[in-house]
Tab-separated table of C-alpha atoms in Angstrom:
chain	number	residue	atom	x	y	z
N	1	UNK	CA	-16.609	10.110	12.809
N	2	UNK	CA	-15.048	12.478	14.800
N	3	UNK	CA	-11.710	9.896	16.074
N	4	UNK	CA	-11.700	9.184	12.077
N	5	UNK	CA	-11.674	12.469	11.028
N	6	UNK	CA	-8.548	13.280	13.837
N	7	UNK	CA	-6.820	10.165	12.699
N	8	UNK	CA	-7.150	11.080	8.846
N	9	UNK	CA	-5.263	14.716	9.503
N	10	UNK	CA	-2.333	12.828	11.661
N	11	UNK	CA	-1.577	10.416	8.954
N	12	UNK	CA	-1.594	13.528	6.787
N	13	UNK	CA	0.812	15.023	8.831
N	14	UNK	CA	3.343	12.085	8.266
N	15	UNK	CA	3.739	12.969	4.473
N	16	UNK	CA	5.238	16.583	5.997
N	17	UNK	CA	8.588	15.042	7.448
N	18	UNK	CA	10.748	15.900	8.680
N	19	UNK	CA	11.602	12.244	7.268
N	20	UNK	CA	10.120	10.149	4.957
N	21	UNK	CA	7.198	7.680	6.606
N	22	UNK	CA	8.309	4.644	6.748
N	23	UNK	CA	5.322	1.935	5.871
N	24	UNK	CA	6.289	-2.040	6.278
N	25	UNK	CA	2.782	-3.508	4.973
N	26	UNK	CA	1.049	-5.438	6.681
N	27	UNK	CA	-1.629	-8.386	5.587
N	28	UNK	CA	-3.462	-9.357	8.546
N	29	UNK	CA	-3.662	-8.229	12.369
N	30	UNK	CA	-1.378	-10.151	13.776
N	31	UNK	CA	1.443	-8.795	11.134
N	32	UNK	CA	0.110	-5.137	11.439
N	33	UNK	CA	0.301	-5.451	15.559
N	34	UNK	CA	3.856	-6.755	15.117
N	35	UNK	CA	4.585	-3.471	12.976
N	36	UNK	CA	2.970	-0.983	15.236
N	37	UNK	CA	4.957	-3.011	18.137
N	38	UNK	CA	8.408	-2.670	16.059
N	39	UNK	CA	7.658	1.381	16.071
N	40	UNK	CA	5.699	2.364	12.984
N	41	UNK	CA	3.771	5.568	13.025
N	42	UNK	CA	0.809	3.813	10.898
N	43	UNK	CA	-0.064	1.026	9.055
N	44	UNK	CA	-0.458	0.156	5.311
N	45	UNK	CA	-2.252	-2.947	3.746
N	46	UNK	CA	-0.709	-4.946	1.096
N	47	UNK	CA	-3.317	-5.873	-1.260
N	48	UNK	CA	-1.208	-8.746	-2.722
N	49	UNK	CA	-0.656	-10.197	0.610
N	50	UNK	CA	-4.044	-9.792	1.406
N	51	UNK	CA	-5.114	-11.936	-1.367
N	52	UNK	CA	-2.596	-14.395	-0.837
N	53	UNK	CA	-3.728	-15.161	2.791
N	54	UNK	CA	-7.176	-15.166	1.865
N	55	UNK	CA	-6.309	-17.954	-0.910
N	56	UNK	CA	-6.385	-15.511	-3.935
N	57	UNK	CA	-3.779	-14.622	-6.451
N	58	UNK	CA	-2.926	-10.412	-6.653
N	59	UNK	CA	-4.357	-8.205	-9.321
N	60	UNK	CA	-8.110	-7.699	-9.024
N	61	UNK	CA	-8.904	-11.316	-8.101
N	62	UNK	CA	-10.042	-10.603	-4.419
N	63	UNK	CA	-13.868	-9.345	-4.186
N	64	UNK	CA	-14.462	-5.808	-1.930
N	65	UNK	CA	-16.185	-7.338	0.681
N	66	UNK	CA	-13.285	-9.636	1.743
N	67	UNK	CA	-10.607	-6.529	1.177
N	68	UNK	CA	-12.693	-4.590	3.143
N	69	UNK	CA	-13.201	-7.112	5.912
N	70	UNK	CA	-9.365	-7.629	6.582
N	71	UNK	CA	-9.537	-3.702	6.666
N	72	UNK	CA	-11.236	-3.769	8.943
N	73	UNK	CA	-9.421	-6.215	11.438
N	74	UNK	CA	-6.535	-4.753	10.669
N	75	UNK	CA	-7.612	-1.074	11.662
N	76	UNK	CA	-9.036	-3.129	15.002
N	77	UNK	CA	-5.965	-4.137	16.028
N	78	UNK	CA	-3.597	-1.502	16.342
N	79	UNK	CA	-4.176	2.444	17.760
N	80	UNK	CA	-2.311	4.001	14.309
N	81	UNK	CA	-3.784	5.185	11.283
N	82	UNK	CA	-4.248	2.708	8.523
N	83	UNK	CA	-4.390	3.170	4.673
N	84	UNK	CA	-5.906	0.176	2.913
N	85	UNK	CA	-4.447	-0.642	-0.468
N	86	UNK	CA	-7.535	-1.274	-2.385
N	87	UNK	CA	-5.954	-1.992	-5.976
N	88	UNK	CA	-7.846	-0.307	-8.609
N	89	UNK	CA	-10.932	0.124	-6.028
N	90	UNK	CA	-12.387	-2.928	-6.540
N	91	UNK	CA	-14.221	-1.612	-9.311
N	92	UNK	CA	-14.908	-1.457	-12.071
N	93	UNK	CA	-16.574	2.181	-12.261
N	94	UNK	CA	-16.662	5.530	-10.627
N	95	UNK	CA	-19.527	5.078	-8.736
N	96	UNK	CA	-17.979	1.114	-7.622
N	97	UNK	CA	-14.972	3.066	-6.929
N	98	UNK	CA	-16.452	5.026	-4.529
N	99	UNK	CA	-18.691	2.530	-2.839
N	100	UNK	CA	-15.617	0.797	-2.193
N	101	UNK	CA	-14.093	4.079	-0.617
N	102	UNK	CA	-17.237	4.172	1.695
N	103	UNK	CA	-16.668	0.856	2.538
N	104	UNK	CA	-13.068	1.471	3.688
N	105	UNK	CA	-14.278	4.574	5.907
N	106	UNK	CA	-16.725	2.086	7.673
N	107	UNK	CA	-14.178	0.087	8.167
N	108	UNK	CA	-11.767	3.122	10.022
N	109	UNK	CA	-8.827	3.080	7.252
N	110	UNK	CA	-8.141	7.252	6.834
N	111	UNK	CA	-6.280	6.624	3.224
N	112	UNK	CA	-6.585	4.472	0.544
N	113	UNK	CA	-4.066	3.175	-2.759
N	114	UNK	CA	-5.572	3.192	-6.075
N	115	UNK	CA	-3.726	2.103	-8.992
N	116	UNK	CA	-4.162	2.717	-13.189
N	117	UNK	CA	-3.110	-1.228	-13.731
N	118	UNK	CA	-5.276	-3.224	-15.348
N	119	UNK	CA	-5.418	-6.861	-15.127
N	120	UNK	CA	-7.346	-8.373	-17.797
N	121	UNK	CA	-7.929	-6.791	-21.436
N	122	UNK	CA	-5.654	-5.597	-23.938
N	123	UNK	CA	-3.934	-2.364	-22.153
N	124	UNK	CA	-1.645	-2.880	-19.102
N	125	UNK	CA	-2.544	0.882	-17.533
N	126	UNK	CA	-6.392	2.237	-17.580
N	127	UNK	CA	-6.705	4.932	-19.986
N	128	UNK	CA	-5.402	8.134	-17.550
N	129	UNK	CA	-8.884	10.308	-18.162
N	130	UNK	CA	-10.641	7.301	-17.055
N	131	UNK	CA	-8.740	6.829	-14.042
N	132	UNK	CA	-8.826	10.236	-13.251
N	133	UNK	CA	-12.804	9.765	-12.971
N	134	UNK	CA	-11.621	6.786	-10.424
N	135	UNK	CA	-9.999	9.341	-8.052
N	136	UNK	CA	-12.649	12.131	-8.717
N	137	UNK	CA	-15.411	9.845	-7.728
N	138	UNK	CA	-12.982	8.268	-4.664
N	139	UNK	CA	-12.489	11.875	-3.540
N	140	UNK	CA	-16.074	12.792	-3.562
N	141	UNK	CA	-17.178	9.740	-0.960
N	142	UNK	CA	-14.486	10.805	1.112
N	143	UNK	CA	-15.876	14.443	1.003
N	144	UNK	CA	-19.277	13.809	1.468
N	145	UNK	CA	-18.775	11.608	4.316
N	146	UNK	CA	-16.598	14.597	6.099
N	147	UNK	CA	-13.081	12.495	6.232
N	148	UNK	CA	-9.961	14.247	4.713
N	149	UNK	CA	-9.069	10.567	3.309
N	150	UNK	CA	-5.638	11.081	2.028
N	151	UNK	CA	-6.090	9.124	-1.584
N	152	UNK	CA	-2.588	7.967	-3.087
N	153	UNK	CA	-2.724	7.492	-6.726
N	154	UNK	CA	-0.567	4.595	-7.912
N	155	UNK	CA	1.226	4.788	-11.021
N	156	UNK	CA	2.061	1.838	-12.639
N	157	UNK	CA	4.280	2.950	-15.549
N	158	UNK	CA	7.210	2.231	-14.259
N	159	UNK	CA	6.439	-1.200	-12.636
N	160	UNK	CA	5.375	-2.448	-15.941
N	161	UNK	CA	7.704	-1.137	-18.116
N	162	UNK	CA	4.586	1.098	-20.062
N	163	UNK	CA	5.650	2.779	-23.226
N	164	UNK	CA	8.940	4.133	-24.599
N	165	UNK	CA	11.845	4.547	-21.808
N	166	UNK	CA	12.463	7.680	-23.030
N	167	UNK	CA	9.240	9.366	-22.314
N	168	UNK	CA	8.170	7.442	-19.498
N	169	UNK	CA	9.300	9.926	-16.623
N	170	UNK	CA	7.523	12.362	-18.628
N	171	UNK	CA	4.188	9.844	-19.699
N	172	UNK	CA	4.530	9.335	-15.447
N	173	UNK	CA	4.083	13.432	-14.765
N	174	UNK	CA	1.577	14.008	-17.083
N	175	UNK	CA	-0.421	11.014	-15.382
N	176	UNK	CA	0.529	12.631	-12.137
N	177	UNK	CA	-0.920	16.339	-12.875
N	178	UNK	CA	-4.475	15.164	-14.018
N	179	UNK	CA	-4.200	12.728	-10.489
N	180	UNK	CA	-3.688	15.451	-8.578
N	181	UNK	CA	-6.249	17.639	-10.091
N	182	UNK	CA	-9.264	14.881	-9.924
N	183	UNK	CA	-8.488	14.529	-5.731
N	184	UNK	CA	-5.102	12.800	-5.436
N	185	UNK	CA	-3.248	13.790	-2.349
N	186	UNK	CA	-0.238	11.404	-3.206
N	187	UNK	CA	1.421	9.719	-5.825
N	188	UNK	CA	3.374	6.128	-5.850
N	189	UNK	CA	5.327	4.778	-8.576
N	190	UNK	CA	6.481	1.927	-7.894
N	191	UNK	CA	9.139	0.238	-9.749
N	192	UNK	CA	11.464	2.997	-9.368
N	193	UNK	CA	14.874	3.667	-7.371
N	194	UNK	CA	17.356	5.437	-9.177
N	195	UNK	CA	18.310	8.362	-7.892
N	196	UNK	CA	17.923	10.329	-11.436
N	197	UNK	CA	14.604	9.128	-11.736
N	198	UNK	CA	13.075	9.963	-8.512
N	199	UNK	CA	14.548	12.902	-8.240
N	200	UNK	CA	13.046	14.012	-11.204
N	201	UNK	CA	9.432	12.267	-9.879
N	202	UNK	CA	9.710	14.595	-6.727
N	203	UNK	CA	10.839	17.827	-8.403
N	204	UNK	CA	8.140	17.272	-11.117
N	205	UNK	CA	5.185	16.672	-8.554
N	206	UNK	CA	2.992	19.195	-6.397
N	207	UNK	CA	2.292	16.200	-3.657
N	208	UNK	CA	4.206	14.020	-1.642
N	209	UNK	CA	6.018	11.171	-3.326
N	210	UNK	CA	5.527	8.071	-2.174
N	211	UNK	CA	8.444	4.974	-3.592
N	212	UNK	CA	8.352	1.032	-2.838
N	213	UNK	CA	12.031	-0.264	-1.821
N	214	UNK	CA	13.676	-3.262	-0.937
N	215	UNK	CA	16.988	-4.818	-0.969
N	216	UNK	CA	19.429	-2.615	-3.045
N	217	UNK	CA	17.184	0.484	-3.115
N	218	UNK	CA	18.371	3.553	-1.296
N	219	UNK	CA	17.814	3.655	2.719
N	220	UNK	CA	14.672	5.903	3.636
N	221	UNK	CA	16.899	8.643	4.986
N	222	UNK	CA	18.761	8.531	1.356
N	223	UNK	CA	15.378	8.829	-0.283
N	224	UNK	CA	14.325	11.598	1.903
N	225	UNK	CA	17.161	13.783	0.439
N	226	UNK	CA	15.774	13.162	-2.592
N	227	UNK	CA	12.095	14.292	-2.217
N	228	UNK	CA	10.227	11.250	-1.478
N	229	UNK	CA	7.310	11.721	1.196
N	230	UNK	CA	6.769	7.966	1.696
N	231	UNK	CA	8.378	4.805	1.440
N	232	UNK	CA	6.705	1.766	1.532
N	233	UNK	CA	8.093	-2.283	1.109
N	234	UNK	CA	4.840	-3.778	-0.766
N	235	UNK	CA	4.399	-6.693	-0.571
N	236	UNK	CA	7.627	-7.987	-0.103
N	237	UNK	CA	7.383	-8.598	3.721
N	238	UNK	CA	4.845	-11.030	2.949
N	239	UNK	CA	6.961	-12.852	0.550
N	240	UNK	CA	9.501	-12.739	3.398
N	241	UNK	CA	7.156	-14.573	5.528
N	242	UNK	CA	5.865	-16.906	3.090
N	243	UNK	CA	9.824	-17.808	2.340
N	244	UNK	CA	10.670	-18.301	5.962
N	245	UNK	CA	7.407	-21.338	5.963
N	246	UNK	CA	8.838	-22.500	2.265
N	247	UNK	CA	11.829	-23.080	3.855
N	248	UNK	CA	11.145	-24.271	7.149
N	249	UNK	CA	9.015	-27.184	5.084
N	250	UNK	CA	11.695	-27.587	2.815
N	251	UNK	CA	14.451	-28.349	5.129
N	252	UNK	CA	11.736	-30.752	7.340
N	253	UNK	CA	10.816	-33.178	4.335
N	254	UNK	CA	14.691	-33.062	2.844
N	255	UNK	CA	16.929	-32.886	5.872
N	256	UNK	CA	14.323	-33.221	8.557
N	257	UNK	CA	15.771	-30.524	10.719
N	258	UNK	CA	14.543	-27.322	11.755
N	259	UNK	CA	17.000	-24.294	11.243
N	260	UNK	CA	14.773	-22.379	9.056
N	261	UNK	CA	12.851	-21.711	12.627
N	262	UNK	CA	15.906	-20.055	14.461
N	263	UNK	CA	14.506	-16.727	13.750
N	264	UNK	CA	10.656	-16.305	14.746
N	265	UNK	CA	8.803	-14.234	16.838
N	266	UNK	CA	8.473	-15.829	20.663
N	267	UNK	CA	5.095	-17.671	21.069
N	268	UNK	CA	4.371	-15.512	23.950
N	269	UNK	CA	5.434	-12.572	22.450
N	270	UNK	CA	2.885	-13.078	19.565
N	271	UNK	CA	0.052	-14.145	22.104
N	272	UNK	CA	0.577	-11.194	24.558
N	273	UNK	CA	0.440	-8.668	21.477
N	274	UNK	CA	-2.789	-10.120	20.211
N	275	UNK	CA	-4.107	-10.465	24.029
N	276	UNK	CA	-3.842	-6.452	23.976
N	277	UNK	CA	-7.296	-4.771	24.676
């Protein structure tokens, strides 16, 4: 408890700068060794690509004990911090919340995502009260168990276009304060990367801001200027990685050629990083 408790303050100490930290998500240990190899100073899970290479669609479809099992391997394969991106905690109250945080402390992860997107019923976000109870109850495993988890609180109003445009930045604060005040030590929107608009998320917040990029967003020294605290890419380099065996198949059965291989990783490379003690 003592190694977990070290690694939880370290990746603390990333959200302080003196640049943004950078987080390409991983999906499985072989992907997060290749991004602690390529330099990263920890690891984050992508719960979509989890659930994709565990043969389930994203968006509450993959059971706890599965997420928490590819925590797991992940946080056994590389010497980093991890933070697991458990959805809306697998859960579907406070106290399954914070089983599920227990669960991902057990497994060695030292943060956690949770998001207010629902996937089934007639609302698209939980009610923010409710999912303040989430994070309250998320915070107090962590506590009891004596690990300063840091718990980012995902904000999904934004990525799914939630309410009137006009109030939204402000609907997206007010979400924000009663995070923050139920345990959150983060906050991600996602969904955002106009300059405007996260400026105004970072000047309007008490905690680091974390933002999910991609092609056309701003670089991650761009977004530091502006206030953000993290930046991570989702789940898009799994959808990279998917495309690259799309297209690889593709171009067999059509042209039956093999360009679409040019670009990956050595064989040996691969098998000497997952050889690593």
């Amino acid at each position: 408890m003592d190694n977990l408790h070290a690694k939880a303050l370290a990746f603390r100490s990333l959200h302080q700068g003196p640049s943004p930290l950078a987080l390409a998500n991983a999906w499985d240990a072989a992907s997060a060794r290749l991004v602690e190899d390529a330099g990263a100073l920890a690891i984050a899970t992508t719960s979509a690509g989890a659930a994709w290479g565990l043969g389930v669609a994203d968006g509450g479809r993959l059971d706890a004990g599965r997420a928490l099992e590819l925590v797991a391997r992940v946080v056994s394969a590389v010497r980093v911090p991890v933070t697991a991106d458990i959805e809306g905690g697998y859960a579907d109250s406070p106290d399954g919340v914070a089983k599920t945080v227990e669960g991902v402390l057990a497994a060695g992860a030292v943060g956690v995502n949770i998001e207010d997107a629902l996937h089934s019923g007639p609302g698209l976000l939980r009610a923010a009260a409710e999912q303040g109870e989430f994070l309250a109850a998320a915070r107090a495993a962590a506590d009891a168990a004596g690990v300063p988890l840091f718990i980012n609180a995902r904000i999904d109003t934004f990525l799914r276009s939630v309410g009137d445009p006009a109030t939204r930045l402000r609907e997206t604060l007010d979400r924000a304060s009663l995070y923050v005040a139920a345990g959150a030590d983060g906050i991600f929107v996602p969904g955002v990367s106009d300059t405007a608009t996260v400026t105004a998320l970072a000047a309007g917040l008490t905690v680091p801001l974390n933002v999910m990029a991609g092609p056309g967003s701003p670089s991650v020294a761009e977004f530091g200027k502006l206030g953000v605290a993290r930046v991570s890419l989702g789940s898009a380099v799994a959808q990279a990685a998917y495309a690259t065996a799309r297209r690889s198949a593709q171009e067999l059965f059509s042209t039956g050629t093999y360009t679409a291989l040019t670009d990956s990783v050595d064989y040996s490379e691969l098998n000497a990083l997952l050889q690593r003690g």
